[in-house]
Short mmCIF file of C-alpha atoms in Angstrom, two decimals:
data_model
loop_
_atom_site.label_atom_id
_atom_site.label_comp_id
_atom_site.label_asym_id
_atom_site.label_seq_id
_atom_site.Cartn_x
_atom_site.Cartn_y
_atom_site.Cartn_z
CA MET A 284 -23.66 5.23 12.89
CA ALA A 285 -22.15 1.88 11.16
CA PHE A 286 -20.24 2.19 7.90
CA GLU A 287 -22.21 0.93 4.97
CA LEU A 288 -21.13 -0.75 1.67
CA PRO A 289 -21.05 2.13 -0.95
CA GLU A 290 -22.70 1.64 -4.29
CA LEU A 291 -20.57 1.29 -7.33
CA GLY A 292 -22.37 3.96 -9.43
CA TYR A 293 -22.22 1.54 -12.40
CA ALA A 294 -23.19 -1.90 -13.36
CA TYR A 295 -20.74 -4.85 -12.60
CA ASP A 296 -20.12 -5.41 -16.28
CA ALA A 297 -19.62 -1.53 -17.19
CA LEU A 298 -15.81 -1.72 -17.15
CA GLU A 299 -15.53 -4.76 -19.58
CA PRO A 300 -13.40 -5.88 -21.31
CA ASN A 301 -10.83 -4.14 -19.02
CA ILE A 302 -12.22 -5.57 -15.83
CA ASP A 303 -14.77 -8.36 -16.01
CA ALA A 304 -18.10 -8.39 -14.34
CA ARG A 305 -17.73 -11.56 -12.24
CA THR A 306 -14.41 -10.08 -10.76
CA MET A 307 -16.31 -6.86 -10.04
CA GLU A 308 -19.25 -8.60 -8.45
CA ILE A 309 -17.24 -10.77 -6.22
CA HIS A 310 -14.74 -7.91 -5.39
CA HIS A 311 -17.59 -5.52 -4.44
CA SER A 312 -20.27 -7.80 -2.88
CA LYS A 313 -17.98 -10.26 -1.18
CA HIS A 314 -14.63 -8.69 -0.33
CA HIS A 315 -15.59 -5.04 0.08
CA ASN A 316 -18.74 -6.05 1.90
CA GLY A 317 -16.64 -8.30 4.26
CA TYR A 318 -14.27 -5.43 5.16
CA THR A 319 -17.29 -3.26 5.84
CA ASN A 320 -18.89 -5.74 8.14
CA LYS A 321 -15.68 -6.57 10.04
CA LEU A 322 -14.76 -2.86 10.51
CA ASN A 323 -18.08 -2.37 12.13
CA ALA A 324 -17.58 -5.34 14.28
CA ALA A 325 -13.96 -4.18 15.24
CA ILE A 326 -15.19 -0.61 16.28
CA GLU A 327 -18.39 -1.45 17.97
CA GLY A 328 -18.58 -0.24 21.56
CA THR A 329 -15.28 1.59 21.31
CA ASP A 330 -14.24 5.20 21.12
CA LEU A 331 -13.84 4.83 17.35
CA GLU A 332 -17.64 4.31 16.76
CA GLY A 333 -19.18 7.31 15.02
CA LYS A 334 -15.88 8.73 13.70
CA SER A 335 -15.17 9.17 10.05
CA ILE A 336 -12.93 6.40 8.37
CA GLU A 337 -10.35 9.24 7.62
CA ASP A 338 -10.20 10.26 11.31
CA ILE A 339 -9.95 6.50 12.31
CA LEU A 340 -7.11 5.72 9.94
CA THR A 341 -5.08 9.04 10.44
CA ASN A 342 -4.94 8.40 14.14
CA LEU A 343 -4.80 4.62 13.97
CA ASP A 344 -3.03 2.37 16.51
CA MET A 345 -1.22 0.38 13.93
CA THR A 346 -1.16 -2.63 16.31
CA ASN A 347 -4.95 -2.74 16.20
CA ALA A 348 -5.01 -5.47 13.37
CA GLY A 349 -8.86 -5.66 13.03
CA VAL A 350 -9.28 -1.88 12.47
CA ARG A 351 -5.96 -1.59 10.44
CA ASN A 352 -6.93 -4.33 7.98
CA ASN A 353 -10.64 -3.85 7.71
CA GLY A 354 -10.66 -0.07 7.97
CA GLY A 355 -8.06 -0.02 5.29
CA GLY A 356 -9.97 -2.41 3.20
CA PHE A 357 -13.17 -0.34 3.55
CA TYR A 358 -11.42 2.99 2.81
CA ASN A 359 -9.26 1.72 -0.01
CA HIS A 360 -12.01 0.01 -1.98
CA SER A 361 -14.35 3.11 -1.44
CA LEU A 362 -11.76 5.16 -3.19
CA PHE A 363 -10.97 2.46 -5.83
CA TRP A 364 -14.58 2.31 -7.16
CA THR A 365 -14.82 6.08 -7.60
CA VAL A 366 -11.64 6.45 -9.60
CA MET A 367 -12.82 4.15 -12.38
CA LYS A 368 -15.71 4.91 -14.67
CA PRO A 369 -17.08 3.28 -17.91
CA GLU A 370 -17.37 6.67 -19.74
CA ASP A 371 -17.16 10.49 -19.45
CA ARG A 372 -13.89 10.02 -17.63
CA GLY A 373 -12.30 13.17 -18.67
CA TYR A 374 -8.40 13.18 -19.19
CA LEU A 375 -5.36 14.26 -17.31
CA SER A 376 -5.49 18.02 -17.27
CA GLY A 377 -5.36 21.38 -15.29
CA GLU A 378 -3.37 21.70 -12.11
CA LEU A 379 -3.14 17.88 -11.55
CA LYS A 380 -1.43 17.52 -15.01
CA ASP A 381 0.90 20.46 -14.00
CA ALA A 382 1.77 18.79 -10.75
CA ILE A 383 2.31 15.31 -12.27
CA GLU A 384 4.58 16.89 -14.99
CA ALA A 385 6.53 18.95 -12.36
CA GLU A 386 7.17 15.80 -10.29
CA PHE A 387 7.71 13.05 -13.18
CA GLY A 388 8.54 15.06 -16.23
CA SER A 389 5.59 13.77 -18.26
CA LYS A 390 2.33 11.95 -18.05
CA GLU A 391 4.08 8.95 -19.66
CA ALA A 392 6.87 8.99 -16.98
CA PHE A 393 4.13 9.06 -14.33
CA ILE A 394 2.45 6.11 -15.81
CA ASP A 395 5.64 4.21 -15.85
CA ALA A 396 6.36 5.23 -12.25
CA PHE A 397 2.76 4.18 -11.06
CA SER A 398 2.85 0.90 -12.97
CA LYS A 399 6.16 -0.07 -11.60
CA ALA A 400 4.91 0.71 -8.04
CA ALA A 401 1.97 -1.66 -8.88
CA ALA A 402 3.86 -4.27 -10.63
CA THR A 403 6.69 -4.63 -8.08
CA GLN A 404 4.48 -4.62 -4.88
CA PHE A 405 5.37 -7.97 -3.50
CA GLY A 406 2.36 -10.18 -2.80
CA SER A 407 -0.93 -8.20 -2.01
CA GLY A 408 -1.20 -4.54 -1.81
CA TRP A 409 -1.95 -1.22 -3.38
CA ALA A 410 -0.33 1.37 -5.64
CA TRP A 411 -1.10 5.11 -4.90
CA LEU A 412 -0.89 8.57 -6.40
CA CYS A 413 -0.84 10.82 -3.23
CA VAL A 414 -0.89 14.50 -2.87
CA HIS A 415 0.72 16.66 -0.01
CA LYS A 416 -0.36 19.98 1.22
CA GLY A 417 0.75 22.67 -1.39
CA GLY A 418 -0.01 20.14 -4.33
CA LYS A 419 3.17 18.07 -4.57
CA VAL A 420 2.38 14.63 -5.85
CA GLU A 421 4.12 11.30 -5.06
CA VAL A 422 3.71 7.59 -6.00
CA CYS A 423 4.21 4.78 -3.77
CA SER A 424 2.85 1.29 -2.90
CA THR A 425 1.65 -0.33 0.47
CA PRO A 426 1.26 -3.93 1.46
CA ASN A 427 -1.95 -5.60 2.38
CA GLN A 428 -4.87 -3.04 3.04
CA ASP A 429 -2.36 -0.29 4.37
CA ASN A 430 -2.84 3.09 2.91
CA PRO A 431 -1.01 6.59 3.02
CA LEU A 432 -3.34 7.98 5.52
CA MET A 433 -2.04 5.52 8.20
CA PRO A 434 0.83 6.61 10.62
CA GLY A 435 4.29 5.77 9.39
CA VAL A 436 3.25 4.46 5.99
CA ALA A 437 5.25 5.18 2.84
CA CYS A 438 4.30 8.23 1.00
CA GLY A 439 2.07 9.99 3.41
CA GLY A 440 -0.42 12.72 2.17
CA THR A 441 -3.76 12.03 0.84
CA PRO A 442 -4.39 9.25 -1.81
CA ILE A 443 -6.28 10.44 -4.82
CA LEU A 444 -5.75 7.33 -7.05
CA GLY A 445 -5.38 3.85 -5.88
CA LEU A 446 -4.97 0.48 -7.73
CA ASP A 447 -5.73 -2.86 -5.90
CA VAL A 448 -3.11 -5.33 -6.76
CA TRP A 449 -4.42 -8.15 -4.60
CA GLU A 450 -4.95 -11.32 -6.71
CA HIS A 451 -8.71 -11.19 -6.19
CA ALA A 452 -8.78 -7.96 -8.11
CA TYR A 453 -7.72 -9.42 -11.36
CA TYR A 454 -7.01 -13.28 -11.17
CA LEU A 455 -10.26 -14.42 -12.95
CA ASN A 456 -9.39 -12.54 -16.03
CA TYR A 457 -5.62 -11.88 -16.04
CA GLN A 458 -4.40 -14.87 -13.92
CA ASN A 459 -0.67 -13.98 -13.18
CA ARG A 460 -0.40 -11.25 -15.72
CA ARG A 461 -0.59 -8.34 -13.35
CA PRO A 462 1.12 -5.96 -15.85
CA ASP A 463 -1.76 -6.56 -18.25
CA TYR A 464 -4.32 -5.65 -15.49
CA ILE A 465 -2.42 -2.47 -14.71
CA ASP A 466 -2.49 -1.42 -18.34
CA ALA A 467 -6.14 -2.09 -18.38
CA PHE A 468 -6.80 0.06 -15.37
CA PHE A 469 -5.36 3.14 -17.09
CA LYS A 470 -8.13 2.69 -19.75
CA VAL A 471 -10.85 3.14 -17.12
CA ILE A 472 -9.47 5.83 -14.79
CA ASN A 473 -11.99 8.49 -13.90
CA TRP A 474 -9.70 11.54 -14.16
CA ASN A 475 -12.52 13.90 -13.38
CA GLU A 476 -12.74 12.31 -9.91
CA VAL A 477 -8.94 12.17 -9.41
CA GLU A 478 -8.77 15.86 -10.26
CA ARG A 479 -11.62 16.58 -7.89
CA ARG A 480 -9.73 14.81 -5.13
CA TYR A 481 -6.41 16.59 -6.03
CA ALA A 482 -8.06 20.03 -5.72
CA GLU A 483 -9.74 19.14 -2.43
CA ALA A 484 -6.55 17.50 -0.83
CA LYS A 485 -3.96 20.05 -1.88
#
C-alpha cells in the first residue's frame, strides 16, 4: 500500500505566533506531500513496496538517493507534526525527565544542547533527541533528510523529538534568524507525545 500524507491534527494557523500559518500550509501540503509522492514512486515495483517506513529506513541502502531523501523526508515530517501541538502539550516529566537530567544535568542544559545542535547544523537538516534501548537519551543533528534510524548516521537510536531546520520551515517568518525559530519551537512542543515515544522506544 502506498504511503499517504498524514493529517496535521490541527489547523495551519494553530501554532501561531510561533509558527505562521502560511509556512505550515506550504510545509505540509507542498514539501511533505512532495516527499510522500516521490517516496511512493521510488519504491514502486521494488521489494520495499509494502514495508513500513521504519523498516525501509533501518535497512536502507544509503546509496539509494531517491529512497534516502524522500523516505527520510516522509518519516521526519510525519514525526515533526506530532511533536508540536497548540494546547494540552503537557510538560517534561516522568521517566523522560529523569533520563534527560541523567544525561544533561538539567532540562535547561538539555534545551541548550538541543538548540546548539539545531543552530549549528550547517545548511539544511534536523536536530534530534533520540533514545537508545534501556532509556539513555542523546542529542544530535543530521544533514538534509537523514535521520538516526538510517545506517551509519550520527546518534543512532530512535528519534522521539525532531526539529526541521531547513529554511523552508521558518524563512517566511524568521528569515535568517534560526535561533529565534528554535526558541519558538520549544513553546509548542507536545511533551505528552514525546514522552509516549520515549516509553515505546526504550
